[in-house]
Amino acid sequence: MSDLKFGTEEPTAEEKTAIDELSSEIGPAEIKLDERFVVGGRTRVKDRRRLLLPALHELQNTAGWISPGGLNYACKVLGIPPAEAYGVATFYHLFSHEPPEVKDLIHVCDDVACRLVGAETLIKDLKDSGHKVKPSPCLGQCERAPSVLIQRTNKKNLTAVAESNNSLTAVNVEQVLTSETVTPQMTLPQKGSENLSLLSRVGVVNPESIEEYVKLNGYDALKKALTIGPDKVIEEVTASKLSGRGGAAFPTGVKWRAVADQVGRPRHLVCNADESEPGTFKDRTIMEGDPFAVIEAMTIAGFSIGAEQGWLYLRGEYPVAAERLENAIREARKNGFLGKNIAGSEFNFDIQLYKGAGAYICGEETALFNSIEGFRGEPRNKPPFPTTHGLFGEPTAINNVETLVNVLSILALGGDKYAMQGTGNSTGTRLFCLSGRVVNPGVYEHPFGVTLREVIEAAGGVTDSKKIKAILLGGAAGSFVTSDHLDLPMTLEDTREAGVSLGSGVVMVFDESDDLPDTVRRIAQFFRDESCGQCVPCRVGTVRQEEVLARFTRNASFDTDEELLEDLSTVMKDASICGLGHTASGAVLSAINLGLLERTL
Amino acid sequence: MNEIPVGAPRSQIEVQIDGKQVKAVEGATILDICQKEGIDTPTLCWAENLTPVNVCRVCVVEVEGSRTLVPSCSRPAEDGMVISTDSERVRKSRKLVYELLDSSVDMDRSTAEVKEWMEHYEVDSSRMGSKNEIATVAQPPKIQDSLYVRDYERCILCYKCVEACGEDAQYTFAIATAGRGFDAHISTEFDVSLPDSACVYCGNCIGVCPTGALVFKTEHDMREEGTWNEETQEVTTTVCSFCGVGCNLELHVQDEKIVKVTSPADHSVTSGHLCIKGRFGWQHVQS
Amino acid sequence: MWGSNAREAHPIYFHHVLKGLSNGAKMWAVDPRRTSSAKFADAWLGLNVGTDIALANGVAREIIHAGLVNEEFIENATEGYEEFKAHVEPWTLDITSEVTGVPNEAIVDLAHGYATAPTAQILWTLGITEHHTGVDNVLALSNLALLTGHVGRPGSGLVPLRGQNNVQGGGDMGALPNKLPGFQDVDDDNIRARFEKTWKAEFTGEHGLNLTEMFEAMGQDTLRAVWVIGENPADSEADVKHARAMLERLEILVVQDVFMTRTAQMADVVFPAALGWAESDGTATSSERRVQRIRAAVPPPGQAKQEIEIISEMAKRLGSTTWGNPTPQELWDELRTLSPMHGGMSWERLETEGGIQWPCPDEDHPGSLFLHGRLWERPISGRRAPFSCVEHRPPVDELTDEFPIRLTTGRVLDSYNTGVQSGKFDSPIRSGDALEISSEDALTLNVVDGETVRVSSRRGSILMRVKTDAELQVGLAFTTFHFPELVDINQLTSDATDSKSGTGEFKAAAIKIEKIESMANV
Ligand SMILES: Cc1cc2nc3c(=O)[nH]c(=O)nc-3n(C[C@H](O)[C@H](O)[C@H](O)COP(=O)(O)O)c2cc1C
Ligand code: SF4
Ligand code: SF4
Ligand code: SF4
Ligand code: FES
Ligand code: FES
């Protein structure tokens, strides 16, 4: 509902077709029923706004950029003011706003893990051979650093990875470009081990086959859930003491109960698959290796909270996961596991896959809602919380991929038995993302309570038996520790007491030869680049923090810089709106406190 | 047009604010209580005629039991809340927020209220580095028509103009926030000029801008010439004559000339918002 | 929203509409053009110009046939229902659709939507009143409110939007041929006696003339002297050619205005006046009956005087000794003693309360949010509200093969009436004097955007620039009435007037548009 005025630019035929197809099911915002009778209005416009992000993807993919003609056309069909749509389009880094010079844009990760192993050289080499290259924050493939995403026009996007243990070169990337067929090898060091529960099928099952999935106990948990009923499912989950794996470790049973108790309808179940925390790639591993498990777990969660609609918000940089999840959703529908009367029950449930477009902040739950709804991915102030005012302002449960997949084993084992794994309130197993200077990087599943040393040793220890200088625990939003912490048990309680956090399970190892000041500055840059820009402490604070560290790497520090960093940290923690601002200084300050920047500022 | 009082009477709650027990109606924000109790609280992105977006964070207060400070402008008070509005933590955050803004934005032409608070918190952003070495939003002003000037090097991104142009009043949506992070800025689609955008020149965005980023062309020109003098201006409230709705106008008069027009935000007819005729149609008075 | 483009003509009122819409209200727009207001509507019904009564009758019949009338309300608060029912019976969907051009489903949609809403308002502006059937149009809409009981309750009602800040106030103050201030009848001896006592003067109960009658009287030379205050009839009357001729005939024409308008230029004497809203003190009454203070912010230029002063001085010159030099506040206080509905509005209250809505009989009265609440009292107090059987009459200016196109006029956002005021600022969105026609008509006429064409009606002919508008109905042309110097559009409009109110038919002239083959022939 707004004044709509459009420029004179017209869409290309392809852009027009793409938008028409996208909106074909629900029709445009205004319909001319007759020369003298036009229906439109607020309700129709409102129902269409959530097509904006998919429409932007269509435009980007069709034309290689968000062209004025294309955007105008999408806005006309969807009834969105162009200024708003432009504001949304420019929020995401995967959308271009200039006509593309070449068809392929190569995103090369130059984030913490990748810059240790030659990301910058790769960028230079690719540029030298005439490619259009864009440095990128962590692409969630740190186990095979340096990593690359190729964004193409009118074709599927590709990821390029190195042959085992060799670092990716410009030549490799070019091979991928010409062959177009690369599906990265699943590297799961623990593959097939008996102790696995979350990862038991990964690398074993054919991720595209529902038959194979069913043979390996797939959909047993859903059937059990349908038999015991929603309340009992929530009871089991509560008894299991399952806590969220997305970073905040909130008890899942409590969250589900709160949504199930809401009178408001409809309710929504959202799976947070935006995995963008630097150093994190566990969710990708599950989604690529066992996509049906994610779909089944979402269905169970939807069932127990009384939602009929599930939303899977997948990071835009995961083309392989997207393809496999899309396939899994299709297959599940075909086999009666999604849609009306699931598995012969009264329960109806379906899932919509939404792709992000390059914005770390969209992993924050309320930013994610805004993103799906077709607004800028800016976090909302809390309270109110998602359980009462979530997606579309309606009651919503949102969970991380790993959290949800745990529900399958909770239903298989029973909540109490599940809770016997791990320690105290840190129950079950946990996925760790090992990267940096370890012999066998990758995702590992360990029961809570394992020590940091054991985690690193399971990955073959430090490369070339060098000494550990620092370990980044929990990602960019986490903090650094040193070898003094190797015996720290990996539980929620112990880490909290040590003033660190498991976060999203990142364990990134740096050895004595690594340039920690550069790493820390890159982390500061990550927050500067990824701040949504909404609130002052974070929007300007992350910039000033990065400037301090850049001055440090240039040996140009001010005397007052250390004090400034501390003040920034305090105020970003105290006064920012969301978790990004709250955690933006954590790793930086821990590095200073541990003396990792060698001399004080 | 009539505003109908609806809803059951709201229940009372009690909170402690700066050591004092006070009563309030349920649903009142902490800021509402502060204002009622005469506790001066700075705000930048809040306005009584707009929905709070709580982005500037200068209004933060400390609430016992909350890990972080909370924005008083949007947080509803709850029964039993214990609130401090002037603790060390609060002062530190407010001061630094002003300093962060001051370091990146030209705050010279802010409202008197903003300037007073900056003085109150002894804002000094020099330790962040000199403006030519650090990131700022410096840029030339956008002058695209004869009515109004957008001088975004003074923009603190409070979102007020976006709200006024959009859902809080005008529903034109000519401007929105574009870009992200420090690059976020207020823009039309593809940054087209204002006359080419959907803008209808209601000037409601000017009416709410706290830092002088959006101003009447008259004001901009007078400031550039050095003839703008707010102290000598008189403000008279009258009724607009261009239609029968009864919008109240505040005519700002300097040297017997109208130099800008606003509308009282607390008046039920306009809520502070006008249209192009009321806002700019006064030029015939001078001729 | 019926015949009103409030988005542009009453933008701040429309803000309130928008708030309602965003809270879930639904809106139907009835207008020949899909105006910028109509674009916010859930549905737009594009009726033929001048067929409002037909549509209203058709909607009424549909409401009756669908069993959606408010029986309790009709039974207890109205009269003439049976007659009305019979009267609208011929307006079947098919016939209504044929006359109005609106498809059946749209009529049903509007009828059901309006009748089943818990609360509903109909609002209109000049699109309804500036027709020769203006008063009947309003009555036809009122019938709908009576059928459904959407009147006299919070959130429901009939909302006419006034074109200027004090149109309402003018009527309130007795600027009507048959009323004294406070809508009191001039022919009521008791009332007149009260006024005579206060005014220390005597006057008769004879009715004055309305505007149309005045022009007629000028034609018959029974009206020889006219004092025009703040009007520009030489530009604004429908059929201005005729109006100007009439003004020319006058023996003496006095014009009191803030500008040298075209009428002022014709005058024998001009009284330069202070500008009401910015140069003088007083009150204005808005469309919602809200009386508010206006205040002088700047001194009037040159020799201009306050209107009150001009009138008082005139009174003195005409020999009055009792008149004095009243201040605005003194006049207001006098009014409060004479007009009961203003009785409670003290000057102080007007200052502090930001306006009060009449009736406000005493100082403890908060003012009235809405009228006609009495219709809901049981038994109803006072007179029942009557249904009116009104007939559809097509516009006087008939469409023929020679004049095949219907011209209608309206306001755009940044301009105002004849443009004397708003023309003074440099609006970046002003598009000028274009004649908007549908793309189809442009094709038929073989003209393109920006081309100058000759536009003629039965009364005159002018040159105008064409602007195509894909959304306009075929056979309809639209222009604003803001630019008399550029485009003397009121030379074209019909001078048919509504016999009941004297309002001219601005909205429905028959015209022809001709391509100009060569400028040399112009
Ligand atoms: C800046 C930021 C980014 C986040 N990114 C993710 C993410 O990528 N994936 C995720 O599951 N949770 C992320 N979260 C946490 C979510 O907000 C939310 O807590 C989580 O999805 C809840 O699921 P859980 O209870 O299963 O952990 C992020 C939070 C913040 C503040
Ligand atoms: S803390 Fe940062 S990311 Fe979060 S809302 Fe504020 S600006 Fe946006
Ligand atoms: S003048 Fe009005 S329409 Fe234009 S940008 Fe400002 S608020 Fe929006
Ligand atoms: S232009 Fe003014 S109102 Fe708009 S965001 Fe910037 S500071 Fe706020
Ligand atoms: S993929 Fe490069 S740091 Fe993660
Ligand atoms: S005034 Fe409260 S956050 Fe801006």
mmCIF file of N, CA, C and O in Angstrom, chain A residues 112-118 435-438 462-464 466-471 480 508-520 596-598:
data_model
loop_
_atom_site.group_PDB
_atom_site.id
_atom_site.type_symbol
_atom_site.label_atom_id
_atom_site.label_comp_id
_atom_site.label_asym_id
_atom_site.label_seq_id
_atom_site.Cartn_x
_atom_site.Cartn_y
_atom_site.Cartn_z
ATOM 1 N N VAL A 112 39.230 -15.712 7.810
ATOM 2 C CA VAL A 112 40.292 -16.197 8.695
ATOM 3 C C VAL A 112 40.977 -17.495 8.300
ATOM 4 O O VAL A 112 42.212 -17.557 8.239
ATOM 5 N N ALA A 113 40.196 -18.555 8.013
ATOM 6 C CA ALA A 113 40.853 -19.829 7.708
ATOM 7 C C ALA A 113 41.499 -19.792 6.328
ATOM 8 O O ALA A 113 42.613 -20.282 6.138
ATOM 9 N N CYS A 114 40.788 -19.216 5.388
ATOM 10 C CA CYS A 114 41.284 -19.231 4.013
ATOM 11 C C CYS A 114 42.508 -18.348 3.814
ATOM 12 O O CYS A 114 43.373 -18.652 2.984
ATOM 13 N N ARG A 115 42.585 -17.254 4.571
ATOM 14 C CA ARG A 115 43.735 -16.375 4.340
ATOM 15 C C ARG A 115 45.023 -16.994 4.890
ATOM 16 O O ARG A 115 46.124 -16.563 4.544
ATOM 17 N N LEU A 116 44.859 -18.043 5.739
ATOM 18 C CA LEU A 116 46.050 -18.747 6.218
ATOM 19 C C LEU A 116 46.686 -19.549 5.095
ATOM 20 O O LEU A 116 47.863 -19.862 5.127
ATOM 21 N N VAL A 117 45.894 -19.960 4.115
ATOM 22 C CA VAL A 117 46.398 -20.888 3.107
ATOM 23 C C VAL A 117 46.294 -20.319 1.700
ATOM 24 O O VAL A 117 45.900 -21.002 0.767
ATOM 25 N N GLY A 118 46.577 -19.045 1.585
ATOM 26 C CA GLY A 118 46.789 -18.509 0.242
ATOM 27 C C GLY A 118 45.586 -17.934 -0.468
ATOM 28 O O GLY A 118 45.563 -17.853 -1.694
ATOM 29 N N SER A 435 39.155 -26.540 11.671
ATOM 30 C CA SER A 435 39.790 -25.941 10.508
ATOM 31 C C SER A 435 41.064 -25.245 10.946
ATOM 32 O O SER A 435 41.409 -25.242 12.124
ATOM 33 N N GLY A 436 41.740 -24.664 9.980
ATOM 34 C CA GLY A 436 43.024 -24.040 10.287
ATOM 35 C C GLY A 436 44.105 -25.098 10.317
ATOM 36 O O GLY A 436 44.083 -26.038 9.509
ATOM 37 N N ARG A 437 45.009 -24.956 11.285
ATOM 38 C CA ARG A 437 46.194 -25.827 11.272
ATOM 39 C C ARG A 437 45.942 -27.162 11.942
ATOM 40 O O ARG A 437 46.550 -27.478 12.970
ATOM 41 N N VAL A 438 45.024 -27.959 11.425
ATOM 42 C CA VAL A 438 44.893 -29.335 11.901
ATOM 43 C C VAL A 438 45.107 -30.265 10.709
ATOM 44 O O VAL A 438 44.894 -29.885 9.563
ATOM 45 N N VAL A 462 47.958 -30.912 15.375
ATOM 46 C CA VAL A 462 48.356 -29.720 14.631
ATOM 47 C C VAL A 462 49.235 -30.100 13.438
ATOM 48 O O VAL A 462 50.085 -30.988 13.541
ATOM 49 N N THR A 463 49.006 -29.437 12.336
ATOM 50 C CA THR A 463 49.770 -29.690 11.119
ATOM 51 C C THR A 463 51.267 -29.529 11.371
ATOM 52 O O THR A 463 51.677 -28.584 12.058
ATOM 53 N N ASP A 464 52.043 -30.387 10.812
ATOM 54 C CA ASP A 464 53.504 -30.352 10.928
ATOM 55 C C ASP A 464 53.967 -30.294 12.376
ATOM 56 O O ASP A 464 55.045 -29.770 12.668
ATOM 57 N N LYS A 466 53.438 -28.420 14.730
ATOM 58 C CA LYS A 466 53.853 -27.109 15.236
ATOM 59 C C LYS A 466 53.178 -26.811 16.559
ATOM 60 O O LYS A 466 52.248 -27.511 16.983
ATOM 61 N N LYS A 467 53.642 -25.745 17.200
ATOM 62 C CA LYS A 467 53.032 -25.370 18.467
ATOM 63 C C LYS A 467 51.786 -24.518 18.227
ATOM 64 O O LYS A 467 51.758 -23.687 17.309
ATOM 65 N N ILE A 468 50.792 -24.729 19.067
ATOM 66 C CA ILE A 468 49.568 -23.934 18.945
ATOM 67 C C ILE A 468 49.820 -22.536 19.482
ATOM 68 O O ILE A 468 50.341 -22.355 20.576
ATOM 69 N N LYS A 469 49.442 -21.570 18.677
ATOM 70 C CA LYS A 469 49.536 -20.209 19.201
ATOM 71 C C LYS A 469 48.189 -19.780 19.781
ATOM 72 O O LYS A 469 48.127 -19.150 20.832
ATOM 73 N N ALA A 470 47.132 -20.131 19.087
ATOM 74 C CA ALA A 470 45.805 -19.748 19.561
ATOM 75 C C ALA A 470 44.763 -20.621 18.902
ATOM 76 O O ALA A 470 45.005 -21.207 17.844
ATOM 77 N N ILE A 471 43.630 -20.704 19.549
ATOM 78 C CA ILE A 471 42.499 -21.419 18.965
ATOM 79 C C ILE A 471 41.312 -20.472 19.005
ATOM 80 O O ILE A 471 40.993 -19.895 20.058
ATOM 81 N N PHE A 480 39.182 -16.118 21.410
ATOM 82 C CA PHE A 480 40.413 -16.886 21.307
ATOM 83 C C PHE A 480 40.738 -17.538 22.645
ATOM 84 O O PHE A 480 40.449 -16.979 23.711
ATOM 85 N N MET A 508 39.113 -23.409 15.443
ATOM 86 C CA MET A 508 40.035 -23.043 14.376
ATOM 87 C C MET A 508 41.416 -22.843 15.001
ATOM 88 O O MET A 508 41.586 -22.028 15.899
ATOM 89 N N VAL A 509 42.371 -23.615 14.518
ATOM 90 C CA VAL A 509 43.676 -23.666 15.170
ATOM 91 C C VAL A 509 44.698 -22.816 14.412
ATOM 92 O O VAL A 509 44.780 -22.887 13.182
ATOM 93 N N PHE A 510 45.450 -22.008 15.162
ATOM 94 C CA PHE A 510 46.516 -21.191 14.580
ATOM 95 C C PHE A 510 47.836 -21.610 15.190
ATOM 96 O O PHE A 510 47.919 -21.865 16.388
ATOM 97 N N ASP A 511 48.875 -21.715 14.382
ATOM 98 C CA ASP A 511 50.158 -22.086 14.962
ATOM 99 C C ASP A 511 51.059 -20.863 15.075
ATOM 100 O O ASP A 511 50.681 -19.756 14.663
ATOM 101 N N GLU A 512 52.236 -21.121 15.639
ATOM 102 C CA GLU A 512 53.099 -19.995 16.007
ATOM 103 C C GLU A 512 53.535 -19.134 14.828
ATOM 104 O O GLU A 512 53.908 -17.990 14.983
ATOM 105 N N SER A 513 53.456 -19.712 13.620
ATOM 106 C CA SER A 513 53.905 -18.912 12.480
ATOM 107 C C SER A 513 52.809 -17.997 11.937
ATOM 108 O O SER A 513 53.042 -17.198 11.040
ATOM 109 N N ASP A 514 51.590 -18.134 12.438
ATOM 110 C CA ASP A 514 50.489 -17.382 11.833
ATOM 111 C C ASP A 514 50.446 -15.929 12.305
ATOM 112 O O ASP A 514 50.823 -15.611 13.423
ATOM 113 N N ASP A 515 49.983 -15.097 11.396
ATOM 114 C CA ASP A 515 49.947 -13.646 11.631
ATOM 115 C C ASP A 515 48.650 -13.282 12.362
ATOM 116 O O ASP A 515 47.642 -12.957 11.752
ATOM 117 N N LEU A 516 48.687 -13.386 13.694
ATOM 118 C CA LEU A 516 47.468 -13.152 14.472
ATOM 119 C C LEU A 516 46.923 -11.729 14.371
ATOM 120 O O LEU A 516 45.718 -11.533 14.272
ATOM 121 N N PRO A 517 47.790 -10.706 14.363
ATOM 122 C CA PRO A 517 47.223 -9.358 14.196
ATOM 123 C C PRO A 517 46.406 -9.247 12.913
ATOM 124 O O PRO A 517 45.332 -8.645 12.903
ATOM 125 N N ASP A 518 46.861 -9.863 11.862
ATOM 126 C CA ASP A 518 46.118 -9.823 10.612
ATOM 127 C C ASP A 518 44.775 -10.554 10.768
ATOM 128 O O ASP A 518 43.738 -10.094 10.299
ATOM 129 N N THR A 519 44.829 -11.714 11.458
ATOM 130 C CA THR A 519 43.598 -12.470 11.684
ATOM 131 C C THR A 519 42.591 -11.643 12.480
ATOM 132 O O THR A 519 41.414 -11.577 12.146
ATOM 133 N N VAL A 520 43.072 -11.022 13.527
ATOM 134 C CA VAL A 520 42.176 -10.258 14.380
ATOM 135 C C VAL A 520 41.594 -9.072 13.613
ATOM 136 O O VAL A 520 40.410 -8.770 13.703
ATOM 137 N N LEU A 596 47.904 -11.833 22.249
ATOM 138 C CA LEU A 596 48.136 -12.378 20.918
ATOM 139 C C LEU A 596 48.591 -11.322 19.919
ATOM 140 O O LEU A 596 49.051 -11.623 18.839
ATOM 141 N N LEU A 597 48.387 -10.075 20.278
ATOM 142 C CA LEU A 597 48.857 -9.037 19.367
ATOM 143 C C LEU A 597 50.285 -8.627 19.722
ATOM 144 O O LEU A 597 50.738 -7.541 19.371
ATOM 145 N N GLU A 598 50.941 -9.547 20.431
ATOM 146 C CA GLU A 598 52.350 -9.410 20.802
ATOM 147 C C GLU A 598 52.664 -8.241 21.709
ATOM 148 O O GLU A 598 53.035 -8.414 22.842
#
